[in-house]
């Protein structure tokens, strides 16, 4: 029989959680309760808030005495982050469900994010229709709008709670069987303006027996890929679209943070890296572009996206940053450069064609990479040429095969 973990603030929302517990059990499923509130619960949970606090090395009594909501939320979130994956590893539950406002959502999603990808995790929240990035991060948490506040049982809340329970019940009861012929996983990065390149490369890799996970380089995409590499899921990385660094450097809307381009090197996963879409910084609608950039080379990609061409100086800095990241790699690393353009818009006749910008980018990279740590390949095509894509893919296959443990004869 499957077990659903119910986590939440049983001190302030005890009646609501008891209702959810009864609905789950009426479906013939087990429940496992985790109290993540600061004060005494309205019913006895399977895991107390004392245990949650201890997981973070903190005393729940001291936390409660301080009456500092922000400090309490932070402490319990840290505890949940540590105890929830531990409980899952012990086989205590098959999926986790919670309900809450901003505080409850912050606390429980910290634990949910620490669970492996694929473990059912559903958060019914008052903030589900807003910016959920701080709660979901790079995980596969489902955010379910609560419509009304999680405060009392009424005709709206009970319907929402029941729907959420049924969704969770479906996820834990109807699992897909893992494929028997599991293929090695390749992570690849793509943007609209590098789609032909990644498509050619993906098709080649699939013909060679690999499964390719393509990540849209929109900030979250890069972060998610790095997270999966850290988790040990990925056998090789085809990081052809490193454009998120443009947004990180200049202040665009699709930055992936300062640790982008580190996971593969740190985890010794073979990686082929290129300069895809380093010609552009991303903003929202045209009117949202900061005034300081209004005189720059701007391109309306669509009504919701405005692109800005990177400058010579920005490309010099991008080259220095990427070289620094790659030089830290502890595993096989290749930098492959498309000498005739880094995106669809950076070719002859297109609005971002920048011969000087690209030359500075490429020269900076070549001058700064450590040739002992990073192999350099230059291809005299633009990035979306099939020859470039296949060359990158072939090189990655070669690196993966060389990196595999060799069979030894007894």
mmCIF file of N, CA and C in Angstrom, residues 279-391:
data_model
loop_
_atom_site.group_PDB
_atom_site.id
_atom_site.type_symbol
_atom_site.label_atom_id
_atom_site.label_comp_id
_atom_site.label_asym_id
_atom_site.label_seq_id
_atom_site.Cartn_x
_atom_site.Cartn_y
_atom_site.Cartn_z
ATOM 1 N N UNK A 279 25.731 36.401 -28.343
ATOM 2 C CA UNK A 279 25.533 37.701 -28.995
ATOM 3 C C UNK A 279 24.349 38.456 -28.427
ATOM 4 N N UNK A 280 23.656 37.895 -27.425
ATOM 5 C CA UNK A 280 22.404 38.535 -27.005
ATOM 6 C C UNK A 280 22.147 38.492 -25.513
ATOM 7 N N UNK A 281 21.515 39.587 -25.049
ATOM 8 C CA UNK A 281 20.981 39.694 -23.692
ATOM 9 C C UNK A 281 19.466 39.736 -23.831
ATOM 10 N N UNK A 282 18.754 39.110 -22.908
ATOM 11 C CA UNK A 282 17.301 38.980 -23.009
ATOM 12 C C UNK A 282 16.552 39.921 -22.071
ATOM 13 N N UNK A 283 15.519 40.548 -22.621
ATOM 14 C CA UNK A 283 14.594 41.343 -21.831
ATOM 15 C C UNK A 283 13.177 40.939 -22.211
ATOM 16 N N UNK A 284 12.208 41.482 -21.502
ATOM 17 C CA UNK A 284 10.814 41.209 -21.799
ATOM 18 C C UNK A 284 10.331 42.072 -22.959
ATOM 19 N N UNK A 285 9.070 42.519 -22.946
ATOM 20 C CA UNK A 285 8.562 43.397 -24.003
ATOM 21 C C UNK A 285 9.453 44.621 -24.184
ATOM 22 N N UNK A 286 9.398 45.208 -25.361
ATOM 23 C CA UNK A 286 10.302 46.312 -25.708
ATOM 24 C C UNK A 286 10.280 47.421 -24.667
ATOM 25 N N UNK A 287 9.115 47.739 -24.159
ATOM 26 C CA UNK A 287 8.999 48.826 -23.180
ATOM 27 C C UNK A 287 9.660 48.492 -21.843
ATOM 28 N N UNK A 288 9.972 47.228 -21.621
ATOM 29 C CA UNK A 288 10.583 46.831 -20.352
ATOM 30 C C UNK A 288 12.103 46.955 -20.366
ATOM 31 N N UNK A 289 12.685 47.216 -21.523
ATOM 32 C CA UNK A 289 14.139 47.352 -21.610
ATOM 33 C C UNK A 289 14.573 48.578 -20.801
ATOM 34 N N UNK A 290 15.533 48.438 -19.884
ATOM 35 C CA UNK A 290 15.982 49.580 -19.083
ATOM 36 C C UNK A 290 16.416 50.752 -19.948
ATOM 37 N N UNK A 291 16.137 51.937 -19.484
ATOM 38 C CA UNK A 291 16.407 53.152 -20.252
ATOM 39 C C UNK A 291 17.868 53.259 -20.666
ATOM 40 N N UNK A 292 18.754 52.758 -19.810
ATOM 41 C CA UNK A 292 20.185 52.854 -20.096
ATOM 42 C C UNK A 292 20.575 52.091 -21.358
ATOM 43 N N UNK A 293 19.728 51.145 -21.791
ATOM 44 C CA UNK A 293 20.039 50.335 -22.971
ATOM 45 C C UNK A 293 19.240 50.740 -24.212
ATOM 46 N N UNK A 294 18.467 51.795 -24.146
ATOM 47 C CA UNK A 294 17.560 52.146 -25.243
ATOM 48 C C UNK A 294 18.287 52.463 -26.551
ATOM 49 N N UNK A 295 19.542 52.898 -26.469
ATOM 50 C CA UNK A 295 20.296 53.244 -27.683
ATOM 51 C C UNK A 295 21.124 52.077 -28.212
ATOM 52 N N UNK A 296 20.999 50.927 -27.595
ATOM 53 C CA UNK A 296 21.750 49.750 -28.033
ATOM 54 C C UNK A 296 21.059 49.086 -29.226
ATOM 55 N N UNK A 297 21.724 48.103 -29.807
ATOM 56 C CA UNK A 297 21.164 47.344 -30.926
ATOM 57 C C UNK A 297 20.137 46.364 -30.368
ATOM 58 N N UNK A 298 18.842 46.723 -30.501
ATOM 59 C CA UNK A 298 17.751 45.926 -29.949
ATOM 60 C C UNK A 298 16.984 45.235 -31.066
ATOM 61 N N UNK A 299 16.495 44.039 -30.767
ATOM 62 C CA UNK A 299 15.754 43.265 -31.759
ATOM 63 C C UNK A 299 14.503 42.687 -31.103
ATOM 64 N N UNK A 300 13.333 42.974 -31.678
ATOM 65 C CA UNK A 300 12.081 42.449 -31.145
ATOM 66 C C UNK A 300 11.904 41.015 -31.634
ATOM 67 N N UNK A 301 12.264 40.082 -30.782
ATOM 68 C CA UNK A 301 12.159 38.660 -31.133
ATOM 69 C C UNK A 301 10.695 38.248 -31.270
ATOM 70 N N UNK A 302 9.868 38.715 -30.346
ATOM 71 C CA UNK A 302 8.416 38.556 -30.398
ATOM 72 C C UNK A 302 7.837 39.582 -29.425
ATOM 73 N N UNK A 303 6.512 39.711 -29.312
ATOM 74 C CA UNK A 303 5.960 40.750 -28.429
ATOM 75 C C UNK A 303 6.409 40.648 -26.977
ATOM 76 N N UNK A 304 6.821 39.464 -26.559
ATOM 77 C CA UNK A 304 7.197 39.267 -25.157
ATOM 78 C C UNK A 304 8.698 39.276 -24.916
ATOM 79 N N UNK A 305 9.496 39.220 -25.970
ATOM 80 C CA UNK A 305 10.942 39.085 -25.820
ATOM 81 C C UNK A 305 11.670 40.099 -26.689
ATOM 82 N N UNK A 306 12.557 40.861 -26.066
ATOM 83 C CA UNK A 306 13.419 41.805 -26.773
ATOM 84 C C UNK A 306 14.869 41.398 -26.540
ATOM 85 N N UNK A 307 15.636 41.297 -27.607
ATOM 86 C CA UNK A 307 17.030 40.902 -27.519
ATOM 87 C C UNK A 307 17.941 42.108 -27.713
ATOM 88 N N UNK A 308 19.078 42.113 -27.048
ATOM 89 C CA UNK A 308 20.047 43.202 -27.171
ATOM 90 C C UNK A 308 21.420 42.626 -27.498
ATOM 91 N N UNK A 309 22.049 43.174 -28.544
ATOM 92 C CA UNK A 309 23.347 42.684 -28.989
ATOM 93 C C UNK A 309 24.426 43.016 -27.938
ATOM 94 N N UNK A 310 25.240 42.009 -27.620
ATOM 95 C CA UNK A 310 26.343 42.252 -26.694
ATOM 96 C C UNK A 310 27.443 43.062 -27.393
ATOM 97 N N UNK A 311 28.146 43.857 -26.600
ATOM 98 C CA UNK A 311 29.184 44.738 -27.131
ATOM 99 C C UNK A 311 30.539 44.036 -27.162
ATOM 100 N N UNK A 312 31.512 44.727 -27.755
ATOM 101 C CA UNK A 312 32.883 44.212 -27.786
ATOM 102 C C UNK A 312 33.394 43.991 -26.366
ATOM 103 N N UNK A 313 33.203 44.973 -25.487
ATOM 104 C CA UNK A 313 33.682 44.859 -24.113
ATOM 105 C C UNK A 313 32.963 43.738 -23.360
ATOM 106 N N UNK A 314 31.680 43.617 -23.568
ATOM 107 C CA UNK A 314 30.944 42.535 -22.911
ATOM 108 C C UNK A 314 31.436 41.176 -23.383
ATOM 109 N N UNK A 315 31.768 41.068 -24.659
ATOM 110 C CA UNK A 315 32.282 39.804 -25.177
ATOM 111 C C UNK A 315 33.665 39.494 -24.622
ATOM 112 N N UNK A 316 34.455 40.511 -24.378
ATOM 113 C CA UNK A 316 35.751 40.280 -23.740
ATOM 114 C C UNK A 316 35.538 39.706 -22.335
ATOM 115 N N UNK A 317 34.617 40.299 -21.601
ATOM 116 C CA UNK A 317 34.335 39.815 -20.246
ATOM 117 C C UNK A 317 33.728 38.413 -20.266
ATOM 118 N N UNK A 318 32.848 38.146 -21.227
ATOM 119 C CA UNK A 318 32.261 36.809 -21.339
ATOM 120 C C UNK A 318 33.339 35.765 -21.612
ATOM 121 N N UNK A 319 34.276 36.119 -22.468
ATOM 122 C CA UNK A 319 35.374 35.204 -22.757
ATOM 123 C C UNK A 319 36.199 34.896 -21.526
ATOM 124 N N UNK A 320 36.453 35.904 -20.711
ATOM 125 C CA UNK A 320 37.237 35.704 -19.489
ATOM 126 C C UNK A 320 36.486 34.813 -18.495
ATOM 127 N N UNK A 321 35.179 35.068 -18.366
ATOM 128 C CA UNK A 321 34.375 34.293 -17.413
ATOM 129 C C UNK A 321 34.309 32.823 -17.823
ATOM 130 N N UNK A 322 33.992 32.580 -19.085
ATOM 131 C CA UNK A 322 33.836 31.200 -19.546
ATOM 132 C C UNK A 322 35.167 30.452 -19.479
ATOM 133 N N UNK A 323 36.253 31.121 -19.830
ATOM 134 C CA UNK A 323 37.570 30.486 -19.731
ATOM 135 C C UNK A 323 37.876 30.120 -18.288
ATOM 136 N N UNK A 324 37.569 31.016 -17.361
ATOM 137 C CA UNK A 324 37.801 30.740 -15.942
ATOM 138 C C UNK A 324 37.007 29.519 -15.485
ATOM 139 N N UNK A 325 35.741 29.437 -15.892
ATOM 140 C CA UNK A 325 34.907 28.301 -15.490
ATOM 141 C C UNK A 325 35.460 26.987 -16.054
ATOM 142 N N UNK A 326 35.826 27.003 -17.331
ATOM 143 C CA UNK A 326 36.300 25.774 -17.961
ATOM 144 C C UNK A 326 37.652 25.343 -17.404
ATOM 145 N N UNK A 327 38.493 26.297 -17.043
ATOM 146 C CA UNK A 327 39.808 25.964 -16.494
ATOM 147 C C UNK A 327 39.710 25.226 -15.163
ATOM 148 N N UNK A 328 38.568 25.341 -14.485
ATOM 149 C CA UNK A 328 38.366 24.664 -13.206
ATOM 150 C C UNK A 328 37.975 23.201 -13.377
ATOM 151 N N UNK A 329 37.682 22.792 -14.611
ATOM 152 C CA UNK A 329 37.157 21.448 -14.851
ATOM 153 C C UNK A 329 38.138 20.367 -14.426
ATOM 154 N N UNK A 330 37.594 19.359 -13.773
ATOM 155 C CA UNK A 330 38.401 18.215 -13.347
ATOM 156 C C UNK A 330 38.184 16.996 -14.244
ATOM 157 N N UNK A 331 37.318 17.169 -15.252
ATOM 158 C CA UNK A 331 37.038 16.089 -16.187
ATOM 159 C C UNK A 331 37.289 16.531 -17.615
ATOM 160 N N UNK A 332 37.076 15.642 -18.578
ATOM 161 C CA UNK A 332 37.332 15.950 -19.986
ATOM 162 C C UNK A 332 36.497 17.141 -20.457
ATOM 163 N N UNK A 333 37.151 18.144 -21.019
ATOM 164 C CA UNK A 333 36.477 19.380 -21.423
ATOM 165 C C UNK A 333 36.986 19.853 -22.770
ATOM 166 N N UNK A 334 36.040 20.180 -23.651
ATOM 167 C CA UNK A 334 36.369 20.709 -24.976
ATOM 168 C C UNK A 334 35.625 22.014 -25.179
ATOM 169 N N UNK A 335 36.309 23.000 -25.717
ATOM 170 C CA UNK A 335 35.687 24.250 -26.148
ATOM 171 C C UNK A 335 35.701 24.260 -27.664
ATOM 172 N N UNK A 336 34.513 24.333 -28.273
ATOM 173 C CA UNK A 336 34.407 24.329 -29.727
ATOM 174 C C UNK A 336 33.822 25.658 -30.194
ATOM 175 N N UNK A 337 34.526 26.340 -31.101
ATOM 176 C CA UNK A 337 34.155 27.692 -31.519
ATOM 177 C C UNK A 337 33.618 27.710 -32.943
ATOM 178 N N UNK A 338 32.438 28.312 -33.166
ATOM 179 C CA UNK A 338 31.894 28.489 -34.520
ATOM 180 C C UNK A 338 32.365 29.842 -35.068
ATOM 181 N N UNK A 339 33.367 29.844 -35.896
ATOM 182 C CA UNK A 339 34.051 31.083 -36.261
ATOM 183 C C UNK A 339 33.225 32.026 -37.123
ATOM 184 N N UNK A 340 32.114 31.552 -37.695
ATOM 185 C CA UNK A 340 31.319 32.416 -38.576
ATOM 186 C C UNK A 340 29.978 32.827 -37.988
ATOM 187 N N UNK A 341 29.848 32.725 -36.663
ATOM 188 C CA UNK A 341 28.616 33.210 -36.041
ATOM 189 C C UNK A 341 28.120 32.323 -34.930
ATOM 190 N N UNK A 342 27.639 32.960 -33.831
ATOM 191 C CA UNK A 342 27.248 32.208 -32.640
ATOM 192 C C UNK A 342 25.733 32.009 -32.519
ATOM 193 N N UNK A 343 24.966 32.535 -33.479
ATOM 194 C CA UNK A 343 23.513 32.333 -33.452
ATOM 195 C C UNK A 343 22.935 32.615 -34.832
ATOM 196 N N UNK A 344 21.638 32.378 -34.982
ATOM 197 C CA UNK A 344 20.949 32.705 -36.237
ATOM 198 C C UNK A 344 21.054 34.180 -36.575
ATOM 199 N N UNK A 345 21.120 35.016 -35.560
ATOM 200 C CA UNK A 345 21.147 36.456 -35.781
ATOM 201 C C UNK A 345 22.555 37.002 -35.975
ATOM 202 N N UNK A 346 23.562 36.143 -35.798
ATOM 203 C CA UNK A 346 24.957 36.566 -35.900
ATOM 204 C C UNK A 346 25.615 35.984 -37.145
ATOM 205 N N UNK A 347 24.889 36.052 -38.247
ATOM 206 C CA UNK A 347 25.431 35.606 -39.531
ATOM 207 C C UNK A 347 25.227 36.716 -40.555
ATOM 208 N N UNK A 348 25.865 36.574 -41.687
ATOM 209 C CA UNK A 348 25.824 37.614 -42.723
ATOM 210 C C UNK A 348 24.391 38.004 -43.061
ATOM 211 N N UNK A 349 24.113 39.318 -43.014
ATOM 212 C CA UNK A 349 22.801 39.839 -43.366
ATOM 213 C C UNK A 349 21.816 39.903 -42.224
ATOM 214 N N UNK A 350 22.182 39.393 -41.036
ATOM 215 C CA UNK A 350 21.285 39.409 -39.889
ATOM 216 C C UNK A 350 21.667 40.534 -38.915
ATOM 217 N N UNK A 351 20.699 41.006 -38.104
ATOM 218 C CA UNK A 351 20.898 42.233 -37.324
ATOM 219 C C UNK A 351 21.961 42.176 -36.236
ATOM 220 N N UNK A 352 22.362 40.985 -35.787
ATOM 221 C CA UNK A 352 23.368 40.909 -34.733
ATOM 222 C C UNK A 352 24.735 40.464 -35.251
ATOM 223 N N UNK A 353 24.909 40.469 -36.583
ATOM 224 C CA UNK A 353 26.215 40.063 -37.113
ATOM 225 C C UNK A 353 27.281 40.993 -36.546
ATOM 226 N N UNK A 354 28.233 40.417 -35.834
ATOM 227 C CA UNK A 354 29.252 41.226 -35.176
ATOM 228 C C UNK A 354 30.627 40.606 -35.332
ATOM 229 N N UNK A 355 31.286 40.931 -36.407
ATOM 230 C CA UNK A 355 32.602 40.340 -36.669
ATOM 231 C C UNK A 355 33.597 40.721 -35.579
ATOM 232 N N UNK A 356 33.607 42.009 -35.209
ATOM 233 C CA UNK A 356 34.549 42.465 -34.187
ATOM 234 C C UNK A 356 34.205 41.866 -32.824
ATOM 235 N N UNK A 357 32.921 41.853 -32.496
ATOM 236 C CA UNK A 357 32.490 41.284 -31.208
ATOM 237 C C UNK A 357 32.892 39.812 -31.081
ATOM 238 N N UNK A 358 32.641 39.051 -32.150
ATOM 239 C CA UNK A 358 32.975 37.628 -32.119
ATOM 240 C C UNK A 358 34.479 37.407 -32.057
ATOM 241 N N UNK A 359 35.221 38.238 -32.785
ATOM 242 C CA UNK A 359 36.677 38.096 -32.791
ATOM 243 C C UNK A 359 37.252 38.312 -31.391
ATOM 244 N N UNK A 360 36.748 39.320 -30.706
ATOM 245 C CA UNK A 360 37.204 39.578 -29.335
ATOM 246 C C UNK A 360 36.820 38.411 -28.419
ATOM 247 N N UNK A 361 35.602 37.907 -28.571
ATOM 248 C CA UNK A 361 35.152 36.768 -27.768
ATOM 249 C C UNK A 361 36.064 35.568 -27.976
ATOM 250 N N UNK A 362 36.292 35.215 -29.234
ATOM 251 C CA UNK A 362 37.089 34.027 -29.531
ATOM 252 C C UNK A 362 38.539 34.207 -29.093
ATOM 253 N N UNK A 363 39.122 35.379 -29.369
ATOM 254 C CA UNK A 363 40.518 35.611 -28.990
ATOM 255 C C UNK A 363 40.698 35.585 -27.472
ATOM 256 N N UNK A 364 39.733 36.163 -26.750
ATOM 257 C CA UNK A 364 39.816 36.161 -25.287
ATOM 258 C C UNK A 364 39.768 34.733 -24.753
ATOM 259 N N UNK A 365 38.878 33.937 -25.318
ATOM 260 C CA UNK A 365 38.792 32.543 -24.899
ATOM 261 C C UNK A 365 40.100 31.804 -25.182
ATOM 262 N N UNK A 366 40.625 31.989 -26.384
ATOM 263 C CA UNK A 366 41.845 31.274 -26.762
ATOM 264 C C UNK A 366 43.042 31.701 -25.917
ATOM 265 N N UNK A 367 43.075 32.962 -25.535
ATOM 266 C CA UNK A 367 44.183 33.468 -24.736
ATOM 267 C C UNK A 367 44.099 33.041 -23.274
ATOM 268 N N UNK A 368 42.884 32.777 -22.794
ATOM 269 C CA UNK A 368 42.699 32.538 -21.366
ATOM 270 C C UNK A 368 42.477 31.087 -20.968
ATOM 271 N N UNK A 369 42.085 30.226 -21.895
ATOM 272 C CA UNK A 369 41.870 28.836 -21.488
ATOM 273 C C UNK A 369 43.210 28.148 -21.228
ATOM 274 N N UNK A 370 43.171 27.232 -20.287
ATOM 275 C CA UNK A 370 44.334 26.421 -19.951
ATOM 276 C C UNK A 370 44.336 25.217 -20.890
ATOM 277 N N UNK A 371 45.284 25.203 -21.818
ATOM 278 C CA UNK A 371 45.285 24.143 -22.827
ATOM 279 C C UNK A 371 45.581 22.770 -22.217
ATOM 280 N N UNK A 372 46.048 22.727 -20.979
ATOM 281 C CA UNK A 372 46.241 21.449 -20.306
ATOM 282 C C UNK A 372 44.915 20.886 -19.797
ATOM 283 N N UNK A 373 43.952 21.790 -19.539
ATOM 284 C CA UNK A 373 42.652 21.365 -18.994
ATOM 285 C C UNK A 373 41.558 21.355 -20.044
ATOM 286 N N UNK A 374 41.711 22.180 -21.080
ATOM 287 C CA UNK A 374 40.641 22.378 -22.064
ATOM 288 C C UNK A 374 41.185 22.192 -23.469
ATOM 289 N N UNK A 375 40.581 21.288 -24.211
ATOM 290 C CA UNK A 375 40.939 21.118 -25.623
ATOM 291 C C UNK A 375 40.169 22.130 -26.457
ATOM 292 N N UNK A 376 40.831 22.778 -27.389
ATOM 293 C CA UNK A 376 40.199 23.791 -28.243
ATOM 294 C C UNK A 376 39.997 23.243 -29.647
ATOM 295 N N UNK A 377 38.783 23.414 -30.165
ATOM 296 C CA UNK A 377 38.471 23.057 -31.547
ATOM 297 C C UNK A 377 37.834 24.273 -32.212
ATOM 298 N N UNK A 378 38.323 24.646 -33.388
ATOM 299 C CA UNK A 378 37.752 25.758 -34.150
ATOM 300 C C UNK A 378 37.143 25.210 -35.436
ATOM 301 N N UNK A 379 35.921 25.636 -35.717
ATOM 302 C CA UNK A 379 35.217 25.172 -36.915
ATOM 303 C C UNK A 379 34.844 26.393 -37.740
ATOM 304 N N UNK A 380 35.181 26.378 -39.018
ATOM 305 C CA UNK A 380 34.991 27.551 -39.872
ATOM 306 C C UNK A 380 33.573 27.590 -40.460
ATOM 307 N N UNK A 381 32.572 27.527 -39.560
ATOM 308 C CA UNK A 381 31.166 27.632 -39.958
ATOM 309 C C UNK A 381 30.455 28.439 -38.875
ATOM 310 N N UNK A 382 29.178 28.740 -39.098
ATOM 311 C CA UNK A 382 28.391 29.300 -38.005
ATOM 312 C C UNK A 382 27.862 28.144 -37.153
ATOM 313 N N UNK A 383 27.329 28.469 -35.997
ATOM 314 C CA UNK A 383 26.962 27.446 -35.020
ATOM 315 C C UNK A 383 25.853 26.525 -35.518
ATOM 316 N N UNK A 384 24.986 27.009 -36.410
ATOM 317 C CA UNK A 384 23.849 26.202 -36.857
ATOM 318 C C UNK A 384 24.139 25.367 -38.093
ATOM 319 N N UNK A 385 25.379 25.373 -38.534
ATOM 320 C CA UNK A 385 25.776 24.520 -39.654
ATOM 321 C C UNK A 385 25.819 23.066 -39.178
ATOM 322 N N UNK A 386 25.313 22.167 -39.995
ATOM 323 C CA UNK A 386 25.269 20.754 -39.604
ATOM 324 C C UNK A 386 26.659 20.217 -39.309
ATOM 325 N N UNK A 387 27.650 20.687 -40.056
ATOM 326 C CA UNK A 387 29.010 20.196 -39.845
ATOM 327 C C UNK A 387 29.508 20.540 -38.438
ATOM 328 N N UNK A 388 29.169 21.735 -37.979
ATOM 329 C CA UNK A 388 29.578 22.138 -36.626
ATOM 330 C C UNK A 388 28.886 21.262 -35.582
ATOM 331 N N UNK A 389 27.584 21.084 -35.744
ATOM 332 C CA UNK A 389 26.807 20.317 -34.771
ATOM 333 C C UNK A 389 27.296 18.881 -34.670
ATOM 334 N N UNK A 390 27.531 18.254 -35.797
ATOM 335 C CA UNK A 390 27.975 16.859 -35.801
ATOM 336 C C UNK A 390 29.389 16.746 -35.234
ATOM 337 N N UNK A 391 30.233 17.731 -35.535
ATOM 338 C CA UNK A 391 31.598 17.712 -34.984
ATOM 339 C C UNK A 391 31.552 17.761 -33.458
#
